[in-house]
Coordinates of C-alpha atoms in Angstrom, one line a residue:
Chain A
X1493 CA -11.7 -34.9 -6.0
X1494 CA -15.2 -33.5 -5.1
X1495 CA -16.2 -30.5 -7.4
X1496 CA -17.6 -27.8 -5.5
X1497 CA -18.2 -25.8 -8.6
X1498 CA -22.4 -25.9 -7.8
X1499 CA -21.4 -24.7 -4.5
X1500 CA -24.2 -21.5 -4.2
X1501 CA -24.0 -20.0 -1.1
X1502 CA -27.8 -18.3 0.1
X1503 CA -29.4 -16.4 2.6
X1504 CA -30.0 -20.1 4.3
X1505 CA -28.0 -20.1 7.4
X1506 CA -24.7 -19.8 8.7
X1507 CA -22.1 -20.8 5.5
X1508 CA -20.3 -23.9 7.0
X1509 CA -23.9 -25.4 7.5
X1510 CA -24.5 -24.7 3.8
X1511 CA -21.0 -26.6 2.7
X1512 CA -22.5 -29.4 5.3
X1513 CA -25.7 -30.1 3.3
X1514 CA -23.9 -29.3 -0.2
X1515 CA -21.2 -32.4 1.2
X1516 CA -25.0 -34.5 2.6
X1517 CA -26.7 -33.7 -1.1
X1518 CA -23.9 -34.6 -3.1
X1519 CA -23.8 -37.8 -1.0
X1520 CA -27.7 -39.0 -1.2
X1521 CA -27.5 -38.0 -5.3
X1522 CA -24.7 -39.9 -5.8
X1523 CA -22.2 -37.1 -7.1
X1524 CA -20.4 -37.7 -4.2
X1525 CA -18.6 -41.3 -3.7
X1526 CA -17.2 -43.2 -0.9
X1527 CA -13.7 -42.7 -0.6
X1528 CA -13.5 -39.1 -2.7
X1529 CA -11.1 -37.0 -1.5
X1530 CA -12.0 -33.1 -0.4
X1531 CA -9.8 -30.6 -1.4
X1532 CA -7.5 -29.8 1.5
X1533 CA -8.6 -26.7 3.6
X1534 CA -6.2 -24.1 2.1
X1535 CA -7.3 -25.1 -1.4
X1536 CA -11.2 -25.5 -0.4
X1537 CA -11.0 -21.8 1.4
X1538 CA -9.4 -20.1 -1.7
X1539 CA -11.8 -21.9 -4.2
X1540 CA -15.3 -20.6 -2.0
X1541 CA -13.5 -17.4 -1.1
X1542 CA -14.1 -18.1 2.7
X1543 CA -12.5 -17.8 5.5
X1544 CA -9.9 -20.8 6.7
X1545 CA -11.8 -21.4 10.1
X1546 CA -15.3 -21.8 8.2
X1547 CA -14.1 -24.4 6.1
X1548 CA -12.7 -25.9 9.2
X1549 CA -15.4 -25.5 10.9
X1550 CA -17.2 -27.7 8.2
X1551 CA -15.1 -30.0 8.2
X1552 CA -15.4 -30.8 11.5
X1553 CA -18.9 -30.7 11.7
X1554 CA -18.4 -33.3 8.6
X1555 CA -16.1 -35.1 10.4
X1556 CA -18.3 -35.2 14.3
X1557 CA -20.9 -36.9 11.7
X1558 CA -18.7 -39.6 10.4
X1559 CA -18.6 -38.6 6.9
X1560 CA -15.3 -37.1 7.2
X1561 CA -12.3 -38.9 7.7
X1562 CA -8.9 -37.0 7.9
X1563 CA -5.6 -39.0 6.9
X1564 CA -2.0 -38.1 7.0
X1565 CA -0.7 -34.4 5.6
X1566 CA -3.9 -32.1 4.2
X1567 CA -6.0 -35.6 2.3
X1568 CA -9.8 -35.6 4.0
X1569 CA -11.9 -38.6 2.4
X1570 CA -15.6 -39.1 2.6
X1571 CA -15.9 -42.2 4.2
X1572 CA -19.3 -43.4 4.6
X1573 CA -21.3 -46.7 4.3
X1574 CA -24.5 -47.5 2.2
X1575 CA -26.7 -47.3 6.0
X1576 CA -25.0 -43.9 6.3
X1577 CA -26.2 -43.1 2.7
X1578 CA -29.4 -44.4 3.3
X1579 CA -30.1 -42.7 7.0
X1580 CA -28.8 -39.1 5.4
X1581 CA -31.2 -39.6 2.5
X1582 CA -34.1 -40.1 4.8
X1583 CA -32.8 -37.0 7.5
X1584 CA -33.0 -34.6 4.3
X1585 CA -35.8 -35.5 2.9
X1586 CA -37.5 -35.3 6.3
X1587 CA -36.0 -32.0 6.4
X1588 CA -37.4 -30.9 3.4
X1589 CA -41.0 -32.4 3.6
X1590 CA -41.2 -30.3 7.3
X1591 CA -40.0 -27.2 5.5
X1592 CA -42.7 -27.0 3.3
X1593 CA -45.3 -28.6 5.4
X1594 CA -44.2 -25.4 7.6
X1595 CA -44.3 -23.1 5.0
X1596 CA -47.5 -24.1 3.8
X1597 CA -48.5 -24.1 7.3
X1598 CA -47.6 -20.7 8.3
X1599 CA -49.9 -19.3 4.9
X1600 CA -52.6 -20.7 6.6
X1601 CA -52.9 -23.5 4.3
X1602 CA -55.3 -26.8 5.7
X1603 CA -53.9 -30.3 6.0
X1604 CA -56.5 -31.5 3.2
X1605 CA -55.3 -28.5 1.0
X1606 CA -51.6 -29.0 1.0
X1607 CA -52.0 -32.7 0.4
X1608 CA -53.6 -31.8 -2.3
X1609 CA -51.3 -29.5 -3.2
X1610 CA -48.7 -31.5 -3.1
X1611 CA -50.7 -34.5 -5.3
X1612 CA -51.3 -32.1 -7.5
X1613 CA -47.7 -31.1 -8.5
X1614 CA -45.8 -34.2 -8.5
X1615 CA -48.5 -35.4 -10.9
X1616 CA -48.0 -32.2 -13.2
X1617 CA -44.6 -33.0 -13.4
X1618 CA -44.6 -36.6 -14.4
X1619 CA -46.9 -35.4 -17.4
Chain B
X475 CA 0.0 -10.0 18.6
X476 CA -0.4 -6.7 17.2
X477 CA -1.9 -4.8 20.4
X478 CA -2.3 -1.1 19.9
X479 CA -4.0 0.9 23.5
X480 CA -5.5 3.6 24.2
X481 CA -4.1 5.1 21.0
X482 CA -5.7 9.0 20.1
X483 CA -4.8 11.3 17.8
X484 CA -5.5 15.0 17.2
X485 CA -5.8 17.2 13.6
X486 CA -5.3 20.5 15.5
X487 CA -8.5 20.2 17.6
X488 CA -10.1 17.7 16.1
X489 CA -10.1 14.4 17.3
X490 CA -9.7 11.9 14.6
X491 CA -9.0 8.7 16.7
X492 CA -10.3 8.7 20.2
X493 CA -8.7 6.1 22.8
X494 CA -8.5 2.9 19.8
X495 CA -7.9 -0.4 22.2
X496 CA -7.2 -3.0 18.8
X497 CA -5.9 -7.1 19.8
X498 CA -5.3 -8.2 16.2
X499 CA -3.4 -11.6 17.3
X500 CA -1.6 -13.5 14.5
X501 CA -3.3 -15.3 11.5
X502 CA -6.4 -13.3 11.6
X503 CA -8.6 -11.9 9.1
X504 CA -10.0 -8.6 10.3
X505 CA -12.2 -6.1 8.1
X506 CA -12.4 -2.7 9.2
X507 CA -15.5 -0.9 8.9
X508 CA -16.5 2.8 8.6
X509 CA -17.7 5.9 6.9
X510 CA -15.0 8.1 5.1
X511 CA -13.6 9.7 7.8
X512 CA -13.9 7.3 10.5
X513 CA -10.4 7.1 10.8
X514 CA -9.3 3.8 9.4
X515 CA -6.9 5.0 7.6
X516 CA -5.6 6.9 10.1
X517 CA -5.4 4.2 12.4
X518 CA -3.5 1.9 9.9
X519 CA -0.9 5.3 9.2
X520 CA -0.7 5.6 13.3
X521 CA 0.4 1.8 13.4
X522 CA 3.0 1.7 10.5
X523 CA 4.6 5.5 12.7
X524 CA 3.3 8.0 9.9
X525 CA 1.6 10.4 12.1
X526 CA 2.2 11.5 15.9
X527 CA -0.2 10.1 18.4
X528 CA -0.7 9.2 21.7
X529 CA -1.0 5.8 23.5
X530 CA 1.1 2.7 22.4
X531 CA 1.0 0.3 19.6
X532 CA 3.6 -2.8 20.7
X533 CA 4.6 -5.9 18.3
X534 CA 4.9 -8.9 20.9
X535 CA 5.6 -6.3 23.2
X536 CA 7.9 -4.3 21.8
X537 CA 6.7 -0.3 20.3
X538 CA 7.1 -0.5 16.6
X539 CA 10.7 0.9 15.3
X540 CA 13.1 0.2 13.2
X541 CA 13.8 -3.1 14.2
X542 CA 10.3 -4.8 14.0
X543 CA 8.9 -2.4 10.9
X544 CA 9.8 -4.9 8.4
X545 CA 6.7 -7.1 10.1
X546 CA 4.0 -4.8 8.8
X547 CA 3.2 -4.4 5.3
X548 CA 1.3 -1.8 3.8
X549 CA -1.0 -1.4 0.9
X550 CA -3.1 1.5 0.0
X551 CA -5.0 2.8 -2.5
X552 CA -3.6 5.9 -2.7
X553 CA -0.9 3.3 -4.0
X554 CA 3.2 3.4 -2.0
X555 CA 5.4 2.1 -4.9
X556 CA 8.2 4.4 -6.8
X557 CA 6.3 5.6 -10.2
X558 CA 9.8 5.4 -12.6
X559 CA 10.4 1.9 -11.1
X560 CA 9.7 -1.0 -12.7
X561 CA 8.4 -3.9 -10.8
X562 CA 11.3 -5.6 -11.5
X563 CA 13.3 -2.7 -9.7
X564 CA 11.2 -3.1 -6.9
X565 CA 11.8 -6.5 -6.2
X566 CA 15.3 -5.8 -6.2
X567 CA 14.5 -2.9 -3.9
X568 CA 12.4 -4.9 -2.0
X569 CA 15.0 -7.7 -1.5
X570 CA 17.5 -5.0 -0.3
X571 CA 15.9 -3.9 2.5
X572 CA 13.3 -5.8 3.8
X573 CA 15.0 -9.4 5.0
X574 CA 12.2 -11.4 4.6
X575 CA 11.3 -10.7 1.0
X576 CA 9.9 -13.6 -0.3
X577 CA 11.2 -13.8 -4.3
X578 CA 8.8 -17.0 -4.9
X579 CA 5.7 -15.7 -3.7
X580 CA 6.4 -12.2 -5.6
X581 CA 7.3 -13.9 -9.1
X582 CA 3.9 -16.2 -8.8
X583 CA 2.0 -13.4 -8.1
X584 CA 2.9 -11.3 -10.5
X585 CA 2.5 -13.9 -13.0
X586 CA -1.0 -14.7 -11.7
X587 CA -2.4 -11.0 -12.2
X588 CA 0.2 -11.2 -15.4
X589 CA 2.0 -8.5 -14.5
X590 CA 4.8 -7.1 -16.7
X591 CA 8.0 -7.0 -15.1
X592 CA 9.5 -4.1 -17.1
X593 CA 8.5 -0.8 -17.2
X594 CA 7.9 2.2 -14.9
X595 CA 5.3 1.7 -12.3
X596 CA 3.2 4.9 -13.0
X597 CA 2.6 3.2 -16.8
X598 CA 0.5 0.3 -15.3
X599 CA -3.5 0.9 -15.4
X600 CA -5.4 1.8 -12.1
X601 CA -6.2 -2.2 -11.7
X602 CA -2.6 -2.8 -12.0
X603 CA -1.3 -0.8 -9.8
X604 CA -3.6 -2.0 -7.5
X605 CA -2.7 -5.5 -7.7
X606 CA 0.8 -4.6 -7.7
X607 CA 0.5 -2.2 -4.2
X608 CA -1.1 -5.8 -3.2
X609 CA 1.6 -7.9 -4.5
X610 CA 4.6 -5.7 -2.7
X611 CA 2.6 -5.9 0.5
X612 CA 2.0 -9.6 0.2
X613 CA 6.0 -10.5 -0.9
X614 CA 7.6 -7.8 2.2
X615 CA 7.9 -11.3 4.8
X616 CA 5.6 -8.8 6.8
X617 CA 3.5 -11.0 9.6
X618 CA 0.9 -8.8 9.5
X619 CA -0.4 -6.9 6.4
X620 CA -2.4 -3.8 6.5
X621 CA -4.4 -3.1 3.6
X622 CA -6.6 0.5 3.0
X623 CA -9.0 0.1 0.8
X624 CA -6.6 -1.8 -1.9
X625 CA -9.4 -2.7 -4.7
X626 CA -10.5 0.7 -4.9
X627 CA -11.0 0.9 -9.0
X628 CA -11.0 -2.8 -9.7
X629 CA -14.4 -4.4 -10.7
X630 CA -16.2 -7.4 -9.0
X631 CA -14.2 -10.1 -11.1
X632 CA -11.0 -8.3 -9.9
X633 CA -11.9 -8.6 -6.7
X634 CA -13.1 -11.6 -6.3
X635 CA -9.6 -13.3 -7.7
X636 CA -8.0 -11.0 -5.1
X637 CA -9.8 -12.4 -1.7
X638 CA -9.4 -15.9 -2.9
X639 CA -5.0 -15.3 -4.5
X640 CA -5.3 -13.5 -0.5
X641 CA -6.9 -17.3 1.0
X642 CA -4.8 -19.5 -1.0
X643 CA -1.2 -17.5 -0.9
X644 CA -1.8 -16.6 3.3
X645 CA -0.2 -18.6 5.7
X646 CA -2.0 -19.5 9.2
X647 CA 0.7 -17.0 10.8
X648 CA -0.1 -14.4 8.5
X649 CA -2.8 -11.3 10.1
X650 CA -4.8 -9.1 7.7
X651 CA -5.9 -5.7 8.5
X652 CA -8.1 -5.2 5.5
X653 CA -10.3 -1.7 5.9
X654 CA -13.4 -1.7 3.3
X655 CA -16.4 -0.3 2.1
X656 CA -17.7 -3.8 0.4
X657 CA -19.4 -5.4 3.7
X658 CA -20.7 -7.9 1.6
X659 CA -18.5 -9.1 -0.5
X660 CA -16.1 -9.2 2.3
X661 CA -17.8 -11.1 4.8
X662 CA -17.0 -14.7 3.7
X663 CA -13.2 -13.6 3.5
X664 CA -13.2 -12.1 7.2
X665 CA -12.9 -14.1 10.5
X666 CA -13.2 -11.1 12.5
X667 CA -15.7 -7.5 11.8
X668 CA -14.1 -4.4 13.4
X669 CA -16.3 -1.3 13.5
X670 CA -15.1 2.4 13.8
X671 CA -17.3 5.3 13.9
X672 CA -15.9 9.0 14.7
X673 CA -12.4 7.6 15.7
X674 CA -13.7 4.9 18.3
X675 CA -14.2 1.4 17.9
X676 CA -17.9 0.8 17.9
X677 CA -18.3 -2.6 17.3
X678 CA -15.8 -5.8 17.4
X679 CA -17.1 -9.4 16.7
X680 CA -16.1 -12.7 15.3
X681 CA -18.0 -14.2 12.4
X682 CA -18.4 -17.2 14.0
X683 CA -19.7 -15.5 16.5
X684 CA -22.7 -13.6 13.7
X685 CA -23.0 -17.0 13.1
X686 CA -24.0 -18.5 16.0
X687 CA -26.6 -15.5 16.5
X688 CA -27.8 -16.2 12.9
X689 CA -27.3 -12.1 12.4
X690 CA -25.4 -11.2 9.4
X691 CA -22.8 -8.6 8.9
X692 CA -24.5 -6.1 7.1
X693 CA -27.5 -6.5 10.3
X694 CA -24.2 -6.2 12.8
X695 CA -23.2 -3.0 11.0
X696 CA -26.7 -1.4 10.9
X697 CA -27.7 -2.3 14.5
X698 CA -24.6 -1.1 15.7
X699 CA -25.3 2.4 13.9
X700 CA -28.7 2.5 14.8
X701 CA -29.1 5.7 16.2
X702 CA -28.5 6.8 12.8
X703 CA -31.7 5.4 11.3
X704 CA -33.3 6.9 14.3
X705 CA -32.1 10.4 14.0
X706 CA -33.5 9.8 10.1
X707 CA -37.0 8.5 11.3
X708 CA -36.9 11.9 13.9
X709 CA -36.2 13.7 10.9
X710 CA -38.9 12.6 8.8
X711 CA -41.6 12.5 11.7
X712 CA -40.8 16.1 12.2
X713 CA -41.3 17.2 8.8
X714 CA -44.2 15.1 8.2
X715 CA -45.9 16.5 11.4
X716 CA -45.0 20.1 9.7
X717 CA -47.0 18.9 6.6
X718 CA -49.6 17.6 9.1
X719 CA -50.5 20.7 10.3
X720 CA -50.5 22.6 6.7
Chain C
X1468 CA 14.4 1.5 -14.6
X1469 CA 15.0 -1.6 -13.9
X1470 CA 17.7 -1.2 -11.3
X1471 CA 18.2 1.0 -8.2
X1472 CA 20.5 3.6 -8.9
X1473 CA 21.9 4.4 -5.1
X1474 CA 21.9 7.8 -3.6
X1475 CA 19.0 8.6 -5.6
X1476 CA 15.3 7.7 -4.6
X1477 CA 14.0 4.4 -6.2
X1478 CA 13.6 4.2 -10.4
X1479 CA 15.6 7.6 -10.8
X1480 CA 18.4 7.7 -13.6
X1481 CA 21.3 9.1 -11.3
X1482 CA 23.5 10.0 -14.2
X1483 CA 21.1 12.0 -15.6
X1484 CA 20.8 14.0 -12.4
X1485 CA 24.3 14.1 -12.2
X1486 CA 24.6 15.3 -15.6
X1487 CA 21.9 18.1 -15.0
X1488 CA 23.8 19.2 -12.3
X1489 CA 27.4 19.0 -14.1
X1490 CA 26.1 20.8 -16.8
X1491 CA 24.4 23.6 -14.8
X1492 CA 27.7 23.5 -12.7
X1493 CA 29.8 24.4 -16.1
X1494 CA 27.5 26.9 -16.8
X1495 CA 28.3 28.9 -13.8
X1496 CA 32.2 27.9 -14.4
X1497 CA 31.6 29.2 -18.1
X1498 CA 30.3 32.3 -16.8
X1499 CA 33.1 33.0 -14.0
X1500 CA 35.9 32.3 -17.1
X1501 CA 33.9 34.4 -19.2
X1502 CA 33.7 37.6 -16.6
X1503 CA 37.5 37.1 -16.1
X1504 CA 38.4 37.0 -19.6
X1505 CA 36.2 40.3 -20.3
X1506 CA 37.4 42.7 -17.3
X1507 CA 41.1 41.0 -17.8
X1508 CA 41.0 42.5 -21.4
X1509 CA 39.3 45.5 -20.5
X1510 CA 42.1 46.3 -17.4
X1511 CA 44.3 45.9 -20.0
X1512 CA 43.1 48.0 -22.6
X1513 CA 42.9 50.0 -19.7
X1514 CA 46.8 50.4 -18.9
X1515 CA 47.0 52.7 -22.2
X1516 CA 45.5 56.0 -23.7
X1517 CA 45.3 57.6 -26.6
X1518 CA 47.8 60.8 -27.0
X1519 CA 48.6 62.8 -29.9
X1520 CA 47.6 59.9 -32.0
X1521 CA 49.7 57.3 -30.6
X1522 CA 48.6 54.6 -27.6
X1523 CA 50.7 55.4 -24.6
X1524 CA 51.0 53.4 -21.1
X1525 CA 49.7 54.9 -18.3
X1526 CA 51.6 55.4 -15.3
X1527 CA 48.7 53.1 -12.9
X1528 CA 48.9 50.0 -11.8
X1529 CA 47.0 47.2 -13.0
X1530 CA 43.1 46.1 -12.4
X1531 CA 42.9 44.6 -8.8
X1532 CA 42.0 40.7 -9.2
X1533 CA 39.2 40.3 -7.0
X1534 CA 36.5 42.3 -9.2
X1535 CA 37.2 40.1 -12.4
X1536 CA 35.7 37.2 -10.2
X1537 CA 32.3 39.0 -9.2
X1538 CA 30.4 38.1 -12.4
X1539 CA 31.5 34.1 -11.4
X1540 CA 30.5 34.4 -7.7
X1541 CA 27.2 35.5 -9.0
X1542 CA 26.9 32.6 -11.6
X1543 CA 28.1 30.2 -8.2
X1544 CA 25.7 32.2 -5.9
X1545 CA 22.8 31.0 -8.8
X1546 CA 23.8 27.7 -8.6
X1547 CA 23.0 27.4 -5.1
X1548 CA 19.3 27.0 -6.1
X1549 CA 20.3 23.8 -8.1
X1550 CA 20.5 21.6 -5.2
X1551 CA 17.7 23.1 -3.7
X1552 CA 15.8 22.4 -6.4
X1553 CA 17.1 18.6 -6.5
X1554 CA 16.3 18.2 -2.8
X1555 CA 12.6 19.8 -3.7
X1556 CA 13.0 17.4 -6.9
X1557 CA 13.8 14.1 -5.0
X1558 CA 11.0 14.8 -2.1
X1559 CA 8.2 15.8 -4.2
X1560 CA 9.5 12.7 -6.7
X1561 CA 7.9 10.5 -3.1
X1562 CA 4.8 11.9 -3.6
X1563 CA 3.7 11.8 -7.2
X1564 CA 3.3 10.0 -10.4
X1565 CA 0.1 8.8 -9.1
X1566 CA 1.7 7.6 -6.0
X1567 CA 3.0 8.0 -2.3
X1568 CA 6.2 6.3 -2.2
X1569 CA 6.9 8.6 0.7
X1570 CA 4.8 5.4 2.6
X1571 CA 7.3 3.0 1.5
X1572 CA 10.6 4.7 2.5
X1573 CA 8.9 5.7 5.9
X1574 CA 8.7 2.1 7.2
X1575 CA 12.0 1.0 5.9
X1576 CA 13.8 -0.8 8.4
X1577 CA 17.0 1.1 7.3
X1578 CA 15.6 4.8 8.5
X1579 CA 18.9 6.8 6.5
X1580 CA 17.7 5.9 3.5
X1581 CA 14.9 8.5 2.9
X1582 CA 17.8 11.2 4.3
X1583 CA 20.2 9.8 2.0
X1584 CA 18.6 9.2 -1.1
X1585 CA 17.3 12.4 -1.3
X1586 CA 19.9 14.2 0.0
X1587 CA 23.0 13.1 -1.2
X1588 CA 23.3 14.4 -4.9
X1589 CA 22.3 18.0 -3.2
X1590 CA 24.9 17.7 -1.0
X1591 CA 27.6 16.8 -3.5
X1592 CA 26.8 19.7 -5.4
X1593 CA 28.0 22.3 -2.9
X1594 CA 31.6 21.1 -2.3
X1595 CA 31.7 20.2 -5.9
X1596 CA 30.7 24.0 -6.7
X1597 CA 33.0 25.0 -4.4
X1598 CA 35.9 23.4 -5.4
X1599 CA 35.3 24.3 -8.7
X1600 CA 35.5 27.9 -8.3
X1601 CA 38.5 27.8 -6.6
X1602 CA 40.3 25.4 -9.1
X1603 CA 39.3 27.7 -11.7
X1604 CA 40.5 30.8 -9.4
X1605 CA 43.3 29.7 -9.4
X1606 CA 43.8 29.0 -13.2
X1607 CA 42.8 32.5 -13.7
X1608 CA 44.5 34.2 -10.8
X1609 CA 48.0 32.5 -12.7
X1610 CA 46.5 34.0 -16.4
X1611 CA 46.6 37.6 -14.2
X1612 CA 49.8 36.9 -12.7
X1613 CA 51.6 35.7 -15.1
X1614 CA 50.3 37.1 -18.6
X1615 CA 50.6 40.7 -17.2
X1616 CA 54.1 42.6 -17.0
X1617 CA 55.4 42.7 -13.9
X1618 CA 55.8 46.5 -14.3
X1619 CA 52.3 46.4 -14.0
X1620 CA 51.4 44.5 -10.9
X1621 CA 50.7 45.7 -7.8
X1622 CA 52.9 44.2 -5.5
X1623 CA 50.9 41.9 -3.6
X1624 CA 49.1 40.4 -6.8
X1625 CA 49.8 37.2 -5.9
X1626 CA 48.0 37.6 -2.3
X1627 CA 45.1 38.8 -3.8
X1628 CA 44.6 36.1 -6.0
X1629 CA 44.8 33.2 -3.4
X1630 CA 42.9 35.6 -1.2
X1631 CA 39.9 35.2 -4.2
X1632 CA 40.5 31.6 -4.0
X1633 CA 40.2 30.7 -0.8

């Protein structure tokens, strides 16, 4: 069963997106497996404290992307394959890189200097 | 559907609800928003036949009586149980007279909040009771469940166990009327924001809808009292222009 | 606690009210055989004076019965408050102890049952008062008829005592 206990709901946009990428993450780091079940919609809307239709609405969005498959009675599995994996992996991390190009952008913040930038800091943290 | 029209009512001269129009259609989860004094709770004590008004509220229909009552549950802060009963009593009481009781769901409840059985009422602390007036309301068999301010007194853990018990324990035919100060808190719980301002409705949206527009609740509420915040920026620039001239 | 008496509202001990009531009931009923006995002796002492030493029967006839009951229709006429104070009791019981109960019976589907539990021990009282004074009428009105000499008597003693009664 997948553990939404690091579930943290922000500022970040509508709440079913943010159960969408928590569902994505899990899935590129590995927490999340092919084949684990989701905690049926009742049981997932009492755990977050949220409404039934965002949770459904979730879900489906989950499901329009072909990560979510829904069997018989309340079971929803992840179903995805290691392309699936691999092409999610690469959409977020695209995501992420343009977020803080954009950021950095809108500071007013050069090409050069962000590249530096961002040299800079992943060597900091491999010291 | 819960469909109340046109619905006024009248203190003496003053007007405390002004022409409510309110679709609550089943298995929704509406919050009701206003000031103290807005009328929400005299909007809920209107439905449940409390107070004289005019205009209609109809169950599927039919004008609320004696035959459909047992539909609506009610929970308040200003708590509705007997004080020298003990919850035990009540269920019994409960079970009398309202056909669709529902033992199971009352006896899991209670042993969630870990509730004592014996004992009058009134002896329970303020939390308690509230979760008890909760309890009742949620066991009746009611289809739709009207609920004044019922965490008034409880703290943020409290409250927190009561919206999800509320998710996990509601069925899809089940409506909540839940009126509230907590905008916040409340606005993952809610499907549906009702706002009421000086006894009219002033604002009626779905979340999904805030969602769509990227606007959040507490943005919906403010923009929808706007005028307020001007009349306070009026204020100010008046009495800054007075100091201006000084 | 625990149960529903019926004919009281929810989580009140009915036998206790009843036994208030009974008591306060027996009070008045104490006070009505207590008025009798006094004025019953007193007409008696009454029917003799004192002459040259010696206690001699007067030529009168006997106390009327009707005045040896005043002091009980007073007591009964006090009780009257008692289920007046019940019915205040039972109502105001709806809207305390921290709560407002009056909510719950309000939307019950069975609409008598705010009438009836807080009226019904109130209305037994005044029948029960009722017959009470004239049961105990009665028993007196036979004392006065019976324990005085006929000599006595008027001669309609006997109306007079179901006239009290009744």
């Amino acid at each position: 069963m997948i553990s939404f206990d690091g579930f943290r709901p922000d500022g970040s946009g509508p709440i079913y997106m943010q159960i969408v990428s928590f569902v994505k993450r899990g899935i590129v780091s590995g927490e999340i497996a092919d084949g684990d079940e989701l905690p049926s919609r009742r049981v997932l809307s009492a755990l977050l404290g949220l409404n039934p239709n965002t949770v459904q609405k979730a879900c489906r969005m989950l499901e329009e992307e072909g990560i979510l498959t829904s069997h018989a009675g309340a079971k929803s599995v992840v179903s995805f394959s290691e392309e699936k994996r691999a092409a999610l992996r690469m959409s977020l991390v695209a995501e992420s890189a343009a977020a803080a190009a954009l950021r950095l952008k809108a500071m007013g913040v050069s090409l050069e200097e962000a590249l530096r930038l961002v040299r800079g800091a992943w060597e900091e943290d491999e010291k | 559907m819960l469909e109340i029209k046109n619905l006024s009512k009248y203190y003496g001269r003053k007007l405390a609800l002004d022409g409510v129009n309110l679709a609550l259609p089943r298995g929704e989860l509406v919050g009701l928003f206003g000031e103290n004094g807005a009328g929400k709770t005299t909007l809920m004590k209107c439905v449940l036949g409390f107070l004289r008004h005019t205009g209609s509220v109809t169950l599927d229909g039919e004008p609320v009586g004696r035959r459909n009552i047992e539909r609506i549950a009610f929970a308040t802060s200003e708590h509705s149980f007997f004080p020298d009963l003990s919850p035990a009593g009540h269920a019994e009481f409960y079970a009398a007279h309202f056909p669709r009781f529902n033992r199971r769901r009352f006896d899991v409840l209670m042993d969630f909040f870990e509730l004592p059985r014996r004992g009058a009422a009134r002896k329970l602390s303020t939390g308690q009771k509230n979760q008890f007036e909760v309890v009742l309301a949620l066991s009746q068999g009611a289809e739709y469940i009207l609920m004044d301010e019922p965490f008034a007194g409880n703290d943020i853990f409290n409250r927190e166990d009561f919206y999800k018990v509320l998710l996990g324990i509601l069925g899809e035919d089940e409506t909540v009327l839940l009126s509230t100060h907590l905008l916040e808190e409340v606005g993952g719980f809610i499907g549906r924001a009702v706002l009421i301002h000086k006894g009219r409705i002033c604002g009626d949206v779905s979340m999904a809808e805030l969602d769509e527009r990227g606007e959040s609740l507490v943005d919906y509420v403010k923009s929808a009292w706007n005028y307020r915040a001007e009349r306070i920026e009026r204020a100010i620039d008046e009495l800054g222009g007075e100091g201006a001239q000084r | 606690m625990d149960r529903t008496d019926a004919l009281v509202p929810p989580g009140m001990d009915r036998r206790e009210k009843l036994l208030q009531c009974a008591m306060l009931l027996a009070l008045a009923a104490m006070v009505q055989l207590l008025g009798f006995a006094t004025s019953y002796f007193a007409a008696r002492e009454a029917m003799y004076v004192r002459a040259y030493g010696e206690l001699v029967e007067r030529e009168a006839v006997f106390a009327a019965f009707a005045p040896m009951m005043r002091a009980g229709d007073y007591a009964y006429l006090c009780y009257a408050a008692v289920p007046v104070w019940l019915l205040c009791r039972n109502v105001a019981y709806l809207y305390s102890g921290g709560s407002r109960a009056i909510y719950t019976m309000r939307r019950l589907p069975k609409r008598s049952e705010l009438i009836v539990r807080c009226a019904a021990l109130p209305a037994l009282c005044l029948p029960a008062a009722a017959a009470a004074r004239c049961a105990l009428t009665l028993c007196c009105g036979l004392v006065y008829a019976l324990a005085t000499p006929d000599r006595w008597l008027a001669a309609d003693a006997w109306a007079q005592v179901f006239k009290a009664a009744f």
